[in-house]
Amino acid sequence: MLLHPARDPKAAAAQDLAGLLSKARPEDLVVLAGLGLGWHAVAIHEAPNRPHVVAYEPDTAIGRQQVATGPDLSWLNVAGDPHRLTELIAERVVYAGTSRVAVFSPPAYRNTLPSLANHVRELVAGVVDRGRSDSLTRRTHGLRWASLAAENIEFVLRTPDAVSLPGSFKGLPAFIVGAGPSLSQSLDDLAKVQDKGLILCAASALGPLASVGVAPHCAVALEAKDESRQFVGTNLEAITLIAASNSHGNHFKKWPGPLAHAHLLPWLAQLCGGAAVPNGGHASSLAFTLAYVWGCDPIVLVGQDLAYTGGKVHAEGRPGGEEDGVQGQLTTAAIGGGIVRTSPTFHSYINWYQESASYVARGGAGVRLINASSAGALIPGFRHMPLHEATAGMAEIAMTRQRFNEILAEGRMVERHALAGNLGAARQQLRAAIANAGGKDAGALKIQEAPAVVAYAVECAGGSTEMLPDVLKHLLECVLRMEQRRG
């Protein structure tokens, strides 16, 4: 079948899309299952309401033909494989908040490759479910996070920002240690290689590491609930804890050693004059991002099962692990072949690591990403190999834990005067938003145009006209508490 008619292919493509585009809105996303020569993409791009569009074209021959004879599509994101398509959809649905997605397959594709559109719909459905889950998490926990941030501001003022040290550990290997079930199998190997790179661990892995005498360079905590029971081991006074600025206050209060902070909430980072750290919602993902920002290479995952290895959730020796139950019936590709059971939450972590791997690859810095977990889920974009193989040929590094702490202590400190000015501006913005929200639709406060703290309120309200004024007032109270605790 012809991809397009020879005469006026753009008009024909617009006619094919007329019904769909009549219902589309500028904030919507259209996913083209089949690019053809690109005229359907142009018709969407030039439509009066102009929704966002991405395209999927797995046939490289058609892709080459498009470049040779089709219109200029330098503005269009085109995926050639399912992993890249999932990433492009997630950019709009998970991170930009797009709630409506349509899949359109041109007539020639529908008639000759009907499975293509079905495959794309399955990918879209998975990403949409993830977006809904993330949105629900923000609405459920958003105000709690804001309250914790208000309580922690005094600690943020006294500790360095861990993300403010780009390139500080350039070229040093980094082991990102989680508390997945397979960590128990990797402890002996970690003990042998602990001086060959920086060890950044989730706080939940401190106990298992201590059982074989491994002391990490730093631990990471980001939970909103009190997980200070995980602070076990010997000589914690010599280890830095990096705690999220919106995590439970006891993570700052009960840690016996040096402290640093990291911002997960963009509006809070903006208030403090720093940058928010991209993360997948779990401590190991925050450690991964920090290792990348610091310039580490390679970055090696250990104990990152992201699955129910052997029917378990966590490694032996993790405080509180006995309370976790196996949930979810999803399956995913397993390390070493076959499949393994996982959960929607774990699957979202896998997707985040996959997207991060794509981002790192596009950066062109050549950072090597290795998953040396002994078992668990396969993570696309990472090279999988045993830990002893991943560390073969590595020499011991000259970075002592004391020197590591000294470098981390040089991170940027929040400027009190700047914070005072930002808090005052946020207070005015929230009061103006409260006044404007009275009796109006929540959508009137455009997230892209609003100050970060107001945009966060809209996210927490989930578009609810009734909830928005109360959410705005709660955030205003948090800002006022920050002003008081700043003193």
mmCIF file with all atom_site columns, C-alpha atoms in Angstrom, residues 106-207:
data_model
loop_
_atom_site.group_PDB
_atom_site.id
_atom_site.type_symbol
_atom_site.label_atom_id
_atom_site.label_alt_id
_atom_site.label_comp_id
_atom_site.label_asym_id
_atom_site.label_entity_id
_atom_site.label_seq_id
_atom_site.pdbx_PDB_ins_code
_atom_site.Cartn_x
_atom_site.Cartn_y
_atom_site.Cartn_z
_atom_site.occupancy
_atom_site.B_iso_or_equiv
_atom_site.pdbx_formal_charge
_atom_site.auth_seq_id
_atom_site.auth_comp_id
_atom_site.auth_asym_id
_atom_site.auth_atom_id
_atom_site.pdbx_PDB_model_num
ATOM 1   C CA . PRO A 1 106 ? -1.662 5.871   9.200  1.00 0.00 ? 106 PRO A CA 1
ATOM 2   C CA . PRO A 1 107 ? -3.972 3.809   6.930  1.00 0.00 ? 107 PRO A CA 1
ATOM 3   C CA . ALA A 1 108 ? -1.134 1.966   5.168  1.00 0.00 ? 108 ALA A CA 1
ATOM 4   C CA . TYR A 1 109 ? 0.228  0.791   8.501  1.00 0.00 ? 109 TYR A CA 1
ATOM 5   C CA . ARG A 1 110 ? -3.208 -0.158  9.851  1.00 0.00 ? 110 ARG A CA 1
ATOM 6   C CA . ASN A 1 111 ? -3.864 -2.360  6.823  1.00 0.00 ? 111 ASN A CA 1
ATOM 7   C CA . THR A 1 112 ? -0.463 -4.035  6.581  1.00 0.00 ? 112 THR A CA 1
ATOM 8   C CA . LEU A 1 113 ? 0.946  -3.893  10.145 1.00 0.00 ? 113 LEU A CA 1
ATOM 9   C CA . PRO A 1 114 ? -2.014 -3.845  12.564 1.00 0.00 ? 114 PRO A CA 1
ATOM 10  C CA . SER A 1 115 ? 0.187  -5.277  15.332 1.00 0.00 ? 115 SER A CA 1
ATOM 11  C CA . LEU A 1 116 ? 2.300  -2.102  15.331 1.00 0.00 ? 116 LEU A CA 1
ATOM 12  C CA . ALA A 1 117 ? -0.483 0.103   16.680 1.00 0.00 ? 117 ALA A CA 1
ATOM 13  C CA . ASN A 1 118 ? -1.470 -2.545  19.224 1.00 0.00 ? 118 ASN A CA 1
ATOM 14  C CA . HIS A 1 119 ? 2.110  -2.716  20.480 1.00 0.00 ? 119 HIS A CA 1
ATOM 15  C CA . VAL A 1 120 ? 2.284  1.071   20.784 1.00 0.00 ? 120 VAL A CA 1
ATOM 16  C CA . ARG A 1 121 ? -1.034 1.136   22.676 1.00 0.00 ? 121 ARG A CA 1
ATOM 17  C CA . GLU A 1 122 ? 0.366  -1.360  25.180 1.00 0.00 ? 122 GLU A CA 1
ATOM 18  C CA . LEU A 1 123 ? 3.440  0.828   25.726 1.00 0.00 ? 123 LEU A CA 1
ATOM 19  C CA . VAL A 1 124 ? 1.252  3.920   26.135 1.00 0.00 ? 124 VAL A CA 1
ATOM 20  C CA . ALA A 1 125 ? -1.000 2.138   28.630 1.00 0.00 ? 125 ALA A CA 1
ATOM 21  C CA . GLY A 1 126 ? 2.004  1.189   30.772 1.00 0.00 ? 126 GLY A CA 1
ATOM 22  C CA . VAL A 1 127 ? 3.364  4.731   30.817 1.00 0.00 ? 127 VAL A CA 1
ATOM 23  C CA . VAL A 1 128 ? -0.071 6.231   31.514 1.00 0.00 ? 128 VAL A CA 1
ATOM 24  C CA . ASP A 1 129 ? -0.480 3.889   34.496 1.00 0.00 ? 129 ASP A CA 1
ATOM 25  C CA . ARG A 1 130 ? 2.905  5.010   35.756 1.00 0.00 ? 130 ARG A CA 1
ATOM 26  C CA . GLY A 1 131 ? 1.961  8.668   35.286 1.00 0.00 ? 131 GLY A CA 1
ATOM 27  C CA . ARG A 1 132 ? -1.259 8.163   37.235 1.00 0.00 ? 132 ARG A CA 1
ATOM 28  C CA . SER A 1 133 ? 0.652  6.430   40.008 1.00 0.00 ? 133 SER A CA 1
ATOM 29  C CA . ASP A 1 134 ? 3.193  9.268   40.217 1.00 0.00 ? 134 ASP A CA 1
ATOM 30  C CA . SER A 1 135 ? 0.419  11.864  40.212 1.00 0.00 ? 135 SER A CA 1
ATOM 31  C CA . LEU A 1 136 ? -1.440 10.001  42.953 1.00 0.00 ? 136 LEU A CA 1
ATOM 32  C CA . THR A 1 137 ? 1.762  9.822   44.990 1.00 0.00 ? 137 THR A CA 1
ATOM 33  C CA . ARG A 1 138 ? 2.227  13.592  44.719 1.00 0.00 ? 138 ARG A CA 1
ATOM 34  C CA . ARG A 1 139 ? -1.376 14.264  45.704 1.00 0.00 ? 139 ARG A CA 1
ATOM 35  C CA . THR A 1 140 ? -1.222 11.783  48.581 1.00 0.00 ? 140 THR A CA 1
ATOM 36  C CA . HIS A 1 141 ? 2.150  12.773  50.023 1.00 0.00 ? 141 HIS A CA 1
ATOM 37  C CA . GLY A 1 142 ? 2.799  16.241  48.603 1.00 0.00 ? 142 GLY A CA 1
ATOM 38  C CA . LEU A 1 143 ? 1.638  18.249  51.603 1.00 0.00 ? 143 LEU A CA 1
ATOM 39  C CA . ARG A 1 144 ? 3.393  15.889  53.991 1.00 0.00 ? 144 ARG A CA 1
ATOM 40  C CA . TRP A 1 145 ? 6.629  16.482  52.061 1.00 0.00 ? 145 TRP A CA 1
ATOM 41  C CA . ALA A 1 146 ? 6.106  20.233  52.288 1.00 0.00 ? 146 ALA A CA 1
ATOM 42  C CA . SER A 1 147 ? 5.602  20.032  56.059 1.00 0.00 ? 147 SER A CA 1
ATOM 43  C CA . LEU A 1 148 ? 8.753  17.956  56.470 1.00 0.00 ? 148 LEU A CA 1
ATOM 44  C CA . ALA A 1 149 ? 10.685 20.453  54.344 1.00 0.00 ? 149 ALA A CA 1
ATOM 45  C CA . ALA A 1 150 ? 9.513  23.260  56.626 1.00 0.00 ? 150 ALA A CA 1
ATOM 46  C CA . GLU A 1 151 ? 10.670 21.360  59.706 1.00 0.00 ? 151 GLU A CA 1
ATOM 47  C CA . ASN A 1 152 ? 14.040 20.480  58.145 1.00 0.00 ? 152 ASN A CA 1
ATOM 48  C CA . ILE A 1 153 ? 14.991 23.949  56.909 1.00 0.00 ? 153 ILE A CA 1
ATOM 49  C CA . GLU A 1 154 ? 17.224 24.558  59.946 1.00 0.00 ? 154 GLU A CA 1
ATOM 50  C CA . PHE A 1 155 ? 19.242 21.444  59.022 1.00 0.00 ? 155 PHE A CA 1
ATOM 51  C CA . VAL A 1 156 ? 19.369 22.465  55.367 1.00 0.00 ? 156 VAL A CA 1
ATOM 52  C CA . LEU A 1 157 ? 20.904 25.770  56.432 1.00 0.00 ? 157 LEU A CA 1
ATOM 53  C CA . ARG A 1 158 ? 23.647 23.976  58.365 1.00 0.00 ? 158 ARG A CA 1
ATOM 54  C CA . THR A 1 159 ? 24.590 21.285  55.824 1.00 0.00 ? 159 THR A CA 1
ATOM 55  C CA . PRO A 1 160 ? 26.172 21.371  52.346 1.00 0.00 ? 160 PRO A CA 1
ATOM 56  C CA . ASP A 1 161 ? 24.197 20.672  49.169 1.00 0.00 ? 161 ASP A CA 1
ATOM 57  C CA . ALA A 1 162 ? 25.509 17.329  47.864 1.00 0.00 ? 162 ALA A CA 1
ATOM 58  C CA . VAL A 1 163 ? 24.561 18.064  44.240 1.00 0.00 ? 163 VAL A CA 1
ATOM 59  C CA . SER A 1 164 ? 26.605 21.284  44.169 1.00 0.00 ? 164 SER A CA 1
ATOM 60  C CA . LEU A 1 165 ? 29.888 19.433  43.572 1.00 0.00 ? 165 LEU A CA 1
ATOM 61  C CA . PRO A 1 166 ? 29.858 18.455  39.880 1.00 0.00 ? 166 PRO A CA 1
ATOM 62  C CA . GLY A 1 167 ? 32.948 16.568  38.773 1.00 0.00 ? 167 GLY A CA 1
ATOM 63  C CA . SER A 1 168 ? 34.416 16.401  42.277 1.00 0.00 ? 168 SER A CA 1
ATOM 64  C CA . PHE A 1 169 ? 35.073 12.645  41.999 1.00 0.00 ? 169 PHE A CA 1
ATOM 65  C CA . LYS A 1 170 ? 35.643 12.492  38.262 1.00 0.00 ? 170 LYS A CA 1
ATOM 66  C CA . GLY A 1 171 ? 36.827 9.124   36.977 1.00 0.00 ? 171 GLY A CA 1
ATOM 67  C CA . LEU A 1 172 ? 36.398 7.266   40.263 1.00 0.00 ? 172 LEU A CA 1
ATOM 68  C CA . PRO A 1 173 ? 34.308 4.081   40.116 1.00 0.00 ? 173 PRO A CA 1
ATOM 69  C CA . ALA A 1 174 ? 31.111 4.182   42.164 1.00 0.00 ? 174 ALA A CA 1
ATOM 70  C CA . PHE A 1 175 ? 29.214 1.236   43.607 1.00 0.00 ? 175 PHE A CA 1
ATOM 71  C CA . ILE A 1 176 ? 25.523 2.016   44.173 1.00 0.00 ? 176 ILE A CA 1
ATOM 72  C CA . VAL A 1 177 ? 24.409 -0.482  46.796 1.00 0.00 ? 177 VAL A CA 1
ATOM 73  C CA . GLY A 1 178 ? 20.751 -1.232  47.430 1.00 0.00 ? 178 GLY A CA 1
ATOM 74  C CA . ALA A 1 179 ? 19.173 -3.678  49.869 1.00 0.00 ? 179 ALA A CA 1
ATOM 75  C CA . GLY A 1 180 ? 17.588 -6.050  47.356 1.00 0.00 ? 180 GLY A CA 1
ATOM 76  C CA . PRO A 1 181 ? 17.522 -9.783  48.199 1.00 0.00 ? 181 PRO A CA 1
ATOM 77  C CA . SER A 1 182 ? 20.568 -10.510 46.016 1.00 0.00 ? 182 SER A CA 1
ATOM 78  C CA . LEU A 1 183 ? 22.780 -8.229  48.114 1.00 0.00 ? 183 LEU A CA 1
ATOM 79  C CA . SER A 1 184 ? 23.268 -11.153 50.490 1.00 0.00 ? 184 SER A CA 1
ATOM 80  C CA . GLN A 1 185 ? 25.020 -13.013 47.649 1.00 0.00 ? 185 GLN A CA 1
ATOM 81  C CA . SER A 1 186 ? 27.264 -10.027 46.827 1.00 0.00 ? 186 SER A CA 1
ATOM 82  C CA . LEU A 1 187 ? 28.503 -9.071  50.298 1.00 0.00 ? 187 LEU A CA 1
ATOM 83  C CA . ASP A 1 188 ? 31.681 -11.146 50.223 1.00 0.00 ? 188 ASP A CA 1
ATOM 84  C CA . ASP A 1 189 ? 32.639 -9.756  46.805 1.00 0.00 ? 189 ASP A CA 1
ATOM 85  C CA . LEU A 1 190 ? 31.899 -6.197  47.993 1.00 0.00 ? 190 LEU A CA 1
ATOM 86  C CA . ALA A 1 191 ? 34.201 -6.730  50.962 1.00 0.00 ? 191 ALA A CA 1
ATOM 87  C CA . LYS A 1 192 ? 37.008 -7.628  48.536 1.00 0.00 ? 192 LYS A CA 1
ATOM 88  C CA . VAL A 1 193 ? 36.532 -4.566  46.297 1.00 0.00 ? 193 VAL A CA 1
ATOM 89  C CA . GLN A 1 194 ? 35.442 -1.913  48.796 1.00 0.00 ? 194 GLN A CA 1
ATOM 90  C CA . ASP A 1 195 ? 38.657 0.080   48.250 1.00 0.00 ? 195 ASP A CA 1
ATOM 91  C CA . LYS A 1 196 ? 38.351 0.089   44.454 1.00 0.00 ? 196 LYS A CA 1
ATOM 92  C CA . GLY A 1 197 ? 35.665 2.778   44.287 1.00 0.00 ? 197 GLY A CA 1
ATOM 93  C CA . LEU A 1 198 ? 33.259 4.995   46.158 1.00 0.00 ? 198 LEU A CA 1
ATOM 94  C CA . ILE A 1 199 ? 30.478 3.106   47.909 1.00 0.00 ? 199 ILE A CA 1
ATOM 95  C CA . LEU A 1 200 ? 27.164 4.961   47.984 1.00 0.00 ? 200 LEU A CA 1
ATOM 96  C CA . CYS A 1 201 ? 24.495 2.917   49.714 1.00 0.00 ? 201 CYS A CA 1
ATOM 97  C CA . ALA A 1 202 ? 20.841 3.225   50.571 1.00 0.00 ? 202 ALA A CA 1
ATOM 98  C CA . ALA A 1 203 ? 20.597 3.579   54.348 1.00 0.00 ? 203 ALA A CA 1
ATOM 99  C CA . SER A 1 204 ? 18.666 0.306   54.320 1.00 0.00 ? 204 SER A CA 1
ATOM 100 C CA . ALA A 1 205 ? 21.867 -1.472  53.198 1.00 0.00 ? 205 ALA A CA 1
ATOM 101 C CA . LEU A 1 206 ? 23.978 -0.261  56.140 1.00 0.00 ? 206 LEU A CA 1
ATOM 102 C CA . GLY A 1 207 ? 23.200 -3.307  58.283 1.00 0.00 ? 207 GLY A CA 1
#
